[in-house]
Coordinates of C-alpha atoms and ligand atoms in Angstrom, one line a residue:
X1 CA -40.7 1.8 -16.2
X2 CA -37.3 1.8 -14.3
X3 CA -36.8 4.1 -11.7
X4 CA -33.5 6.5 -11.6
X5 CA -32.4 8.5 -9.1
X6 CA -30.1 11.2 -10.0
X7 CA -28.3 13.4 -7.5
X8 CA -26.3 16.6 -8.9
X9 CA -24.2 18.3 -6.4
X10 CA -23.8 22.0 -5.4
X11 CA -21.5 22.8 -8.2
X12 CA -23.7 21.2 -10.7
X13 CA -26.1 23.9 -10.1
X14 CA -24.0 27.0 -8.6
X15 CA -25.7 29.2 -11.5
X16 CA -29.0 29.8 -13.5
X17 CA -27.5 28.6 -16.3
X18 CA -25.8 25.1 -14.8
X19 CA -29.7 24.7 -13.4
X20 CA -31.0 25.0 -16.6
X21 CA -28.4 22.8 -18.4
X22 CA -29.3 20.2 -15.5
X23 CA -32.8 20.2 -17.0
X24 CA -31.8 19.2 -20.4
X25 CA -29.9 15.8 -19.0
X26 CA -32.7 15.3 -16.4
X27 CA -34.9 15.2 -19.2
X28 CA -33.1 13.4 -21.6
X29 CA -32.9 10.5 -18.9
X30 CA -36.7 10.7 -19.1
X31 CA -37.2 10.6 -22.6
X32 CA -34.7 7.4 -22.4
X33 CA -38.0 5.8 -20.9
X34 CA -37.3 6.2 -17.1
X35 CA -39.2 7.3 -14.2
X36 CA -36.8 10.4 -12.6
X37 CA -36.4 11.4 -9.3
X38 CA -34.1 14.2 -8.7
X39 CA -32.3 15.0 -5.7
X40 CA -30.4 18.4 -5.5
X41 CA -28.2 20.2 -3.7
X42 CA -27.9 23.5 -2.8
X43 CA -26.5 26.0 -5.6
X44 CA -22.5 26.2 -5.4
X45 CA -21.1 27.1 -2.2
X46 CA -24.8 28.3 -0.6
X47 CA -24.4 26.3 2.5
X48 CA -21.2 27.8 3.6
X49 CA -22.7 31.3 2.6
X50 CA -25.5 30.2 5.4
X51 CA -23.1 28.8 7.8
X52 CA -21.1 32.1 7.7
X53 CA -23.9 34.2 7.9
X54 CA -25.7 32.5 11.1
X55 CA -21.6 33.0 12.7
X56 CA -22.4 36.6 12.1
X57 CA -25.2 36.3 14.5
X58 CA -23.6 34.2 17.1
X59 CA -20.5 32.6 17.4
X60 CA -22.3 29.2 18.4
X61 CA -25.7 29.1 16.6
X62 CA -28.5 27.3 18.5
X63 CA -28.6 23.5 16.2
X64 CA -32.3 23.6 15.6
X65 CA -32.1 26.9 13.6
X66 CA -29.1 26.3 12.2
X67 CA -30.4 23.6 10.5
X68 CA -34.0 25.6 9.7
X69 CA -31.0 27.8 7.9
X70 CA -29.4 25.3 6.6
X71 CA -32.2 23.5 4.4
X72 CA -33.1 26.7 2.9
X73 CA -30.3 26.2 0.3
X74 CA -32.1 23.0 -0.9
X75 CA -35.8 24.1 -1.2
X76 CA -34.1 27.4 -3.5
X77 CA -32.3 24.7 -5.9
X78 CA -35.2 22.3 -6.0
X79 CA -38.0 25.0 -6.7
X80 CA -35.1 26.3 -9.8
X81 CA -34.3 23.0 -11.4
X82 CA -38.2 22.1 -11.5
X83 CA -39.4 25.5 -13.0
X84 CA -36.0 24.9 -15.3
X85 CA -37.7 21.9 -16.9
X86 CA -41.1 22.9 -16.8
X87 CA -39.9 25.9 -19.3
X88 CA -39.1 22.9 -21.0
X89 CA -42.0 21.8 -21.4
X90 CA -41.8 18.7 -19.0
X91 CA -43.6 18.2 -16.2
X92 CA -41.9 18.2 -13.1
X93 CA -42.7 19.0 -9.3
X94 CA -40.1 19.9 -6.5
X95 CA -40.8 18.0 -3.5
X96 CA -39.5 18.6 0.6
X97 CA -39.0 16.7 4.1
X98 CA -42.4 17.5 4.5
X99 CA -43.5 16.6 1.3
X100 CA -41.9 13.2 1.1
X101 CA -41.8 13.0 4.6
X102 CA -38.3 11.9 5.0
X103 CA -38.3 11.3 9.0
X104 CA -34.9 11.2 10.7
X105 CA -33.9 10.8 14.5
X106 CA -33.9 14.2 14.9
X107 CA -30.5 15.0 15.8
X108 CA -29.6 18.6 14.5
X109 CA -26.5 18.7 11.8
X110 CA -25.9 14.9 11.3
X111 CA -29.6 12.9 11.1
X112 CA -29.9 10.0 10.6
X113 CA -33.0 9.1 7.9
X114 CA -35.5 6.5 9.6
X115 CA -38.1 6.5 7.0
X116 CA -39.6 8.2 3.7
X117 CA -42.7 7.8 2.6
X118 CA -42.5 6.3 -1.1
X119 CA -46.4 6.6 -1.8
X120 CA -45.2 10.7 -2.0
X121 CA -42.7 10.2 -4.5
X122 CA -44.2 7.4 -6.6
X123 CA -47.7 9.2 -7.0
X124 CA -46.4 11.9 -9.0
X125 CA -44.0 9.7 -10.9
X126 CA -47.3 8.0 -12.1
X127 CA -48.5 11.1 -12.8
X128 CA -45.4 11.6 -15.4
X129 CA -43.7 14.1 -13.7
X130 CA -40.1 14.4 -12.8
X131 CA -40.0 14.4 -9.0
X132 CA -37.1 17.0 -7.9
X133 CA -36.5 16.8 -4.2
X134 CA -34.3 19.2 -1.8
X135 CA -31.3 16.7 -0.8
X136 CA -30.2 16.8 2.7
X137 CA -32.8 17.9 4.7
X138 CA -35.5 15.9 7.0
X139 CA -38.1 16.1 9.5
X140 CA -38.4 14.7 12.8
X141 CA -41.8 13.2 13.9
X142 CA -42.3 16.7 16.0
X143 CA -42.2 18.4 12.4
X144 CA -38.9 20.1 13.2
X145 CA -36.5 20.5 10.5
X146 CA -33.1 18.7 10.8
X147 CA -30.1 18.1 8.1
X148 CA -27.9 14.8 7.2
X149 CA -24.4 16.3 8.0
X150 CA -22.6 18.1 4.9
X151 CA -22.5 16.3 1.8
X152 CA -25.7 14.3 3.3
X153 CA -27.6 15.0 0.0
X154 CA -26.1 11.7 -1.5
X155 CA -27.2 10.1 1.7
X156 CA -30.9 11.2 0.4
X157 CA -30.5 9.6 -2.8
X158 CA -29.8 6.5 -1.5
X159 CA -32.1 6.5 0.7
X160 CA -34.8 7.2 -2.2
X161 CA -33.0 4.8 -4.7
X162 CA -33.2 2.2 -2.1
X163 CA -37.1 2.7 -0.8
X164 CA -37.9 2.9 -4.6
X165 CA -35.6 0.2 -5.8
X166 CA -34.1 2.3 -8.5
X167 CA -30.9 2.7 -10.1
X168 CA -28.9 5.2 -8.5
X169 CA -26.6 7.9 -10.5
X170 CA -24.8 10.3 -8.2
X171 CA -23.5 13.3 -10.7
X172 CA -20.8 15.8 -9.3
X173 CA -17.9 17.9 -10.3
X174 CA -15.4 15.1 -10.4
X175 CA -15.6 12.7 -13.4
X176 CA -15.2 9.3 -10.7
X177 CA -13.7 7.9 -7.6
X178 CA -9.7 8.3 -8.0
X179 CA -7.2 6.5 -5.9
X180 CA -6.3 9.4 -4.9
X181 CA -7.9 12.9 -4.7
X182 CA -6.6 14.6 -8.0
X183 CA -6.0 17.6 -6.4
X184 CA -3.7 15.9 -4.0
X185 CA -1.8 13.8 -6.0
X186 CA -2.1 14.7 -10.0
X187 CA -0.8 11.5 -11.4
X188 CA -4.4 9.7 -9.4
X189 CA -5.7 6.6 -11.6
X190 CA -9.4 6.8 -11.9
X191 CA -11.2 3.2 -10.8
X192 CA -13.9 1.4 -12.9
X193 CA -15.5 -0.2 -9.7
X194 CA -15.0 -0.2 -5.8
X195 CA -16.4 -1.9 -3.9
X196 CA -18.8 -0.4 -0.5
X197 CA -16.5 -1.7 2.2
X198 CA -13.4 0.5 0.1
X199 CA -15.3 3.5 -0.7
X200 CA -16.9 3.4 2.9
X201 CA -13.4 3.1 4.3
X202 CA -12.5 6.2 1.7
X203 CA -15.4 8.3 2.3
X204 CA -15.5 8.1 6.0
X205 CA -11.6 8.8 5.8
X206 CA -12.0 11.9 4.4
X207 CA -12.3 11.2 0.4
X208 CA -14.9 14.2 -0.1
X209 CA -16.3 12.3 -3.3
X210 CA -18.8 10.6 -1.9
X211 CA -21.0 10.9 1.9
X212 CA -20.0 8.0 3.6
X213 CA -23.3 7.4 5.2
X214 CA -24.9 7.4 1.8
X215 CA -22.6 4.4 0.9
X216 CA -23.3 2.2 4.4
X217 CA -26.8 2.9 3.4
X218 CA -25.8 1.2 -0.8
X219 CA -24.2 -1.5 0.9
X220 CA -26.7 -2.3 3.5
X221 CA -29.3 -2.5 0.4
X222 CA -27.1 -3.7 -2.5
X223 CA -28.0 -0.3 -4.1
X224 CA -25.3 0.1 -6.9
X225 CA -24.3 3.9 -7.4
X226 CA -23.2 5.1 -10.2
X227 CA -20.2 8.7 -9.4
X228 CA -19.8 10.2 -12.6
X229 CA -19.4 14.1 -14.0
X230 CA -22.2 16.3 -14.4
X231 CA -23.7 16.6 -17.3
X232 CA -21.3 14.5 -19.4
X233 CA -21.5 11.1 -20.7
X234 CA -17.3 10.7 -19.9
X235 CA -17.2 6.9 -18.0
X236 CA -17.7 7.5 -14.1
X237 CA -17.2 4.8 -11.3
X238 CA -19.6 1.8 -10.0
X239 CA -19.9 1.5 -6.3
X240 CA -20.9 -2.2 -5.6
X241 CA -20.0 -5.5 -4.8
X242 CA -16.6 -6.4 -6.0
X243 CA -15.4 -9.5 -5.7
X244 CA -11.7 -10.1 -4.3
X245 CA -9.7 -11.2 -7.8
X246 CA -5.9 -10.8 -7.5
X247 CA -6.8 -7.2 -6.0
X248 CA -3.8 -5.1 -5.8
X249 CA -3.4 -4.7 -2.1
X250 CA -4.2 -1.0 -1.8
X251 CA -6.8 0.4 -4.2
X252 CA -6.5 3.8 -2.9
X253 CA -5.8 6.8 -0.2
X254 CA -7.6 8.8 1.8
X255 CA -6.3 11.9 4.2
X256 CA -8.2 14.3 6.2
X257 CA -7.0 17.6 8.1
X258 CA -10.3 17.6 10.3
X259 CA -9.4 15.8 13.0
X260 CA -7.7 17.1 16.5
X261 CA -6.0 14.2 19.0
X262 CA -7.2 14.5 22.5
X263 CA -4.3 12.9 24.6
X264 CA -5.1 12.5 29.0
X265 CA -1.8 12.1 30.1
X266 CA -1.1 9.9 33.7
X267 CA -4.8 8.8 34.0
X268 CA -5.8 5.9 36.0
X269 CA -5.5 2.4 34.5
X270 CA -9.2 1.6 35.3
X271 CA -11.3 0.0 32.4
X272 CA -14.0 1.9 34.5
X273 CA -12.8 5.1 33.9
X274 CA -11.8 4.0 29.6
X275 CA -15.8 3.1 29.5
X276 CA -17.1 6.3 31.5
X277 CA -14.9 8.8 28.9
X278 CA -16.5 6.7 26.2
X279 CA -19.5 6.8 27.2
X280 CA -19.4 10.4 27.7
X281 CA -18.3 11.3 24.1
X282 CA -20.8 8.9 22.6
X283 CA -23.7 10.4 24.6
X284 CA -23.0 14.0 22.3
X285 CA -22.8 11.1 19.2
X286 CA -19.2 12.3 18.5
X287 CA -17.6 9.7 16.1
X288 CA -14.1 8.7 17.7
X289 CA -11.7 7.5 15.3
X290 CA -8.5 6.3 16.5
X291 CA -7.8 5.3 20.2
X292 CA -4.0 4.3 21.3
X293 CA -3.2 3.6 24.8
X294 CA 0.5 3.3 26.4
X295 CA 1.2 0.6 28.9
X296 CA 0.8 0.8 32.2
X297 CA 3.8 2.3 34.4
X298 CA 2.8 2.7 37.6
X299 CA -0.4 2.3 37.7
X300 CA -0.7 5.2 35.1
X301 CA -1.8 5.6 31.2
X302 CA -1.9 8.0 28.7
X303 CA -4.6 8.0 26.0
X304 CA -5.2 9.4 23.0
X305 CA -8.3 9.3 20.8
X306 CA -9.3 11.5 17.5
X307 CA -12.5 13.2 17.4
X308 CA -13.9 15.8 14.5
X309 CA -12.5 19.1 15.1
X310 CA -15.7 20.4 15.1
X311 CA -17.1 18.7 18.5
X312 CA -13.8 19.4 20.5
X313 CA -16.2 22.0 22.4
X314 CA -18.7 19.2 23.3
X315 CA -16.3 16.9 24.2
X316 CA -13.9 18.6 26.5
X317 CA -17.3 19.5 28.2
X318 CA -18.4 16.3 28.4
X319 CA -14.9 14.6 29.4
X320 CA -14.4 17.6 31.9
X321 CA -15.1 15.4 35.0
X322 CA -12.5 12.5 34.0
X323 CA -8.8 14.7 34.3
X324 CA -7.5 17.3 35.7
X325 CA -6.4 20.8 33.7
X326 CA -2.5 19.6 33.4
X327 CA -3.7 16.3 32.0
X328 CA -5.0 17.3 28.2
X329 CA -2.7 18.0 25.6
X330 CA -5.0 18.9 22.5
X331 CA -2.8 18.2 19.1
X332 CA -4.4 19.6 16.3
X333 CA -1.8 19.5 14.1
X334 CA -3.0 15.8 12.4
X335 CA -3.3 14.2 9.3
X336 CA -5.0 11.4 8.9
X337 CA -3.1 9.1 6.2
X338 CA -5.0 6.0 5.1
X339 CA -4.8 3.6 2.9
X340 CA -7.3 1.0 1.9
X341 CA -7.9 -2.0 -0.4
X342 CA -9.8 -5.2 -0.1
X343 CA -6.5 -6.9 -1.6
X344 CA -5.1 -6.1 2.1
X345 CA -7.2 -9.0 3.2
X346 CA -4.8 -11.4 1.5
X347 CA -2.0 -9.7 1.1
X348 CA 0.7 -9.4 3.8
X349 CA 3.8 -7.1 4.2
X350 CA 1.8 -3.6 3.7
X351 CA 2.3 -1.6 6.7
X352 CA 6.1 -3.0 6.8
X353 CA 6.5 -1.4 3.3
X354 CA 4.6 1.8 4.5
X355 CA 6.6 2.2 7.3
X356 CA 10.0 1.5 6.0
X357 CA 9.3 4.9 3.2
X358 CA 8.5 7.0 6.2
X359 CA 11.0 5.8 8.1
X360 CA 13.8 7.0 5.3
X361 CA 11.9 10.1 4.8
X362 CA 11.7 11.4 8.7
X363 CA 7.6 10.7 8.3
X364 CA 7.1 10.7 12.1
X365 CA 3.8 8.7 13.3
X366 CA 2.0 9.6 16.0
X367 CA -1.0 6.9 15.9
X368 CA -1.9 4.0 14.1
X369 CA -5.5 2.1 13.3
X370 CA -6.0 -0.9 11.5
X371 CA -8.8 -3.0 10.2
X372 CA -9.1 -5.9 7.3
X373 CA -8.8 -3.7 4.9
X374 CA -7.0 -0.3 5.8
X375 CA -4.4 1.1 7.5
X376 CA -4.6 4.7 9.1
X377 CA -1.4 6.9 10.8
X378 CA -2.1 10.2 12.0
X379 CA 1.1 12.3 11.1
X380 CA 1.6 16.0 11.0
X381 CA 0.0 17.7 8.3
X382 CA 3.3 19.0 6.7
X383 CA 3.9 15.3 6.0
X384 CA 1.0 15.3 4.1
X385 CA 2.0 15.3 -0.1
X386 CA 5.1 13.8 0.6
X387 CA 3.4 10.8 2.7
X388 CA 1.0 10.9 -0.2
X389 CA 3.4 10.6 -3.0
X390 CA 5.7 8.2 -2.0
X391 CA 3.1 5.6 -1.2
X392 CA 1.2 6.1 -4.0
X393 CA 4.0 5.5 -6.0
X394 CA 5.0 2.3 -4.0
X395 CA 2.2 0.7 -4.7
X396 CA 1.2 1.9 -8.4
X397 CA -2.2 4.0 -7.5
Ligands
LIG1 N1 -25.8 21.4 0.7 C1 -25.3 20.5 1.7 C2 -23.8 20.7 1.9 O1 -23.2 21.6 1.2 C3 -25.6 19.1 1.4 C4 -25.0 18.6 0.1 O2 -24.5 19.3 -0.7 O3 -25.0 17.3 -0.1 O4 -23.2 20.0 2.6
MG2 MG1 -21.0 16.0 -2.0

């Protein structure tokens, strides 16, 4: 029997009665002849209820109980959905960390998984039931409880869809990957099929659609996943290999508000000092994004790097020792504009075009990024829809 692993997000299952429908399409999948695992996130907007509530404690929550908190939210949905189709009439068992013993390297808020142990999963499945297991949540090999990062439910799936070599459906609230968030830009073409290095580039760049872990982990194991709407059969979008034919150069755009620019003006020009800032930031495992660095004048550079919003805190700790107080300037006012297409590999003349539209509409840049296949500018976040519609409709996404 072929194994599928459905994930259905938060809003799939904000109510009793969206759990319940969930049940019906779980089970028809079944009934189709497959094996089903489920993986399920917590009901509608439950893990910012938790978040909120542990602020009301403390203003800075200690990580390891945060995340005890935080995986609460799954093991609530999971139990529901698996008495949902029990009432049924189906048999169906929910499953944990510590059930499937999902081990991750232990670091509170954004895990990584490091192994799951299949046996778990695929013994019940013999036994006909459908396995439903609380997404986002692991173990560490201590037996505490730590979570993926937000969104890291998909991440689960994969990880599942990969171990078991099943087919993997992700089901959410959106009906597809679009080229451009709808709710940015309305006129946003949906795509038949992107490939992992685009949707990586997307998902990593602040497309919420899909967690961009989960997708390194599809490309790493050629694990196709399917992004489609809930409880629909409307035509969603294959993540997978794509191969490059006469791609149009951009297939689609990503911005994110959660990034602050950390700029240490008149610092030494010392590779030394470049590598002991790095090092310091990637010792609390906080993703950098873009880096720019002026020339030299005197001596003297400024730099500027991107971090999460969230770990500013850690990282002005941890970079405390490398300026002095009149040296920071802390920009949060950012956008991060990207665009991203495998066609860019082949294609030349893409930035030129980008630049020249936000040159004659006073789109003032503050740091660029490239790679093969995308193009990031952080501009101010009142640029945002304009920089957003005018490339869009440059280059017919
Ligand atoms: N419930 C978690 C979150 O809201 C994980 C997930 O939904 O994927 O981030
Ligand atoms: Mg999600």
């Amino acid at each position: 029997m072929a194994i599928v692993v459905q994930k259905y997000g938060g809003s799939s299952v904000a109510t009793p009665e969206k759990i319940k429908n969930v049940a019906k399409w779980v089970i028809k999948k079944k009934l189709e002849g497959n094996d089903v695992v489920v993986v399920i996130s917590a009901m509608g907007d439950t893990t910012d209820e938790l978040i909120d509530l542990a602020k009301k404690i403390t203003e800075h929550p200690d990580k390891r109980e945060l995340d005890a908190l935080l995986a609460t939210g799954e093991m609530v949905s999971s139990a529901l959905l698996a008495m949902a189709i029990k009432s049924l009439g189906y048999d169906a068992i929910s499953m944990n960390a510590f059930q499937i013993e999902l081990l991750t390297d232990g670091t509170y808020g954004k895990s990584l998984i490091e192994d799951i142990n299949e046996r778990a999963i695929l013994d019940r499945l013999k036994e006909g039931k459908i396995v439903v297991v609380a997404g986002f949540q692991g173990i560490t090999e201590d037996g505490d409880i730590t979570t993926l990062g937000r969104g890291g439910s998909d991440t689960t799936a994969v990880a599942i869809a990969a171990k078991l070599k099943g087919e993997c459906q992700i089901f959410t609230d959106v009906d597809g990957i679009y080229s451009v968030d709808p709710r940015i830009y309305r006129e946003a073409k949906k795509i038949d099929e992107i490939s992992y290095e685009e949707m990586l580039e997307l998902s990593s760049l602040g497309a919420q659609v899909m967690h961009s872990r989960s997708v390194e982990l599809a490309q790493k194991f050629n694990i196709p996943i399917y992004v489609a709407l809930s409880c629909s059969d409307i035509k969603g979008t294959y993540i997978r290999e794509v191969e490059i034919v006469e791609q149009k150069p951009i297939t689609g755009i990503a911005v994110s508000d959660s990034d602050v620019a950390i700029t240490l003006q008149n610092i030494e020009y010392d590779t030394n000092l470049l590598s002991d800032i790095f090092e310091a930031v990637a010792s609390k495992k906080i993703n950098v994004d873009m880096i720019s660095q002026t020339a030299p004048i005197h001596n003297k550079v400024n730099l500027s790097f991107t971090i999460p919003k969230d770990d500013l805190r850690d990282c002005l700790d941890v970079i405390k020792p490398y300026y002095k107080k009149d040296e920071i300037i802390i920009d949060e006012d950012i956008t991060k504009f990207s665009v991203v297409g495998l066609g860019m590999k082949t294609t030349s003349g893409v930035a030129s075009r980008i630049f020249k539209l936000f040159k004659q509409n006073d789109i003032e840049v503050k740091m660029i990024t490239t790679s093969e296949i995308r193009i990031t500018c952080a501009i101010k976040q009142q640029d945002k829809m304009k920089a957003v519609g005018l490339v869009a409709k440059e280059f017919n996404l």
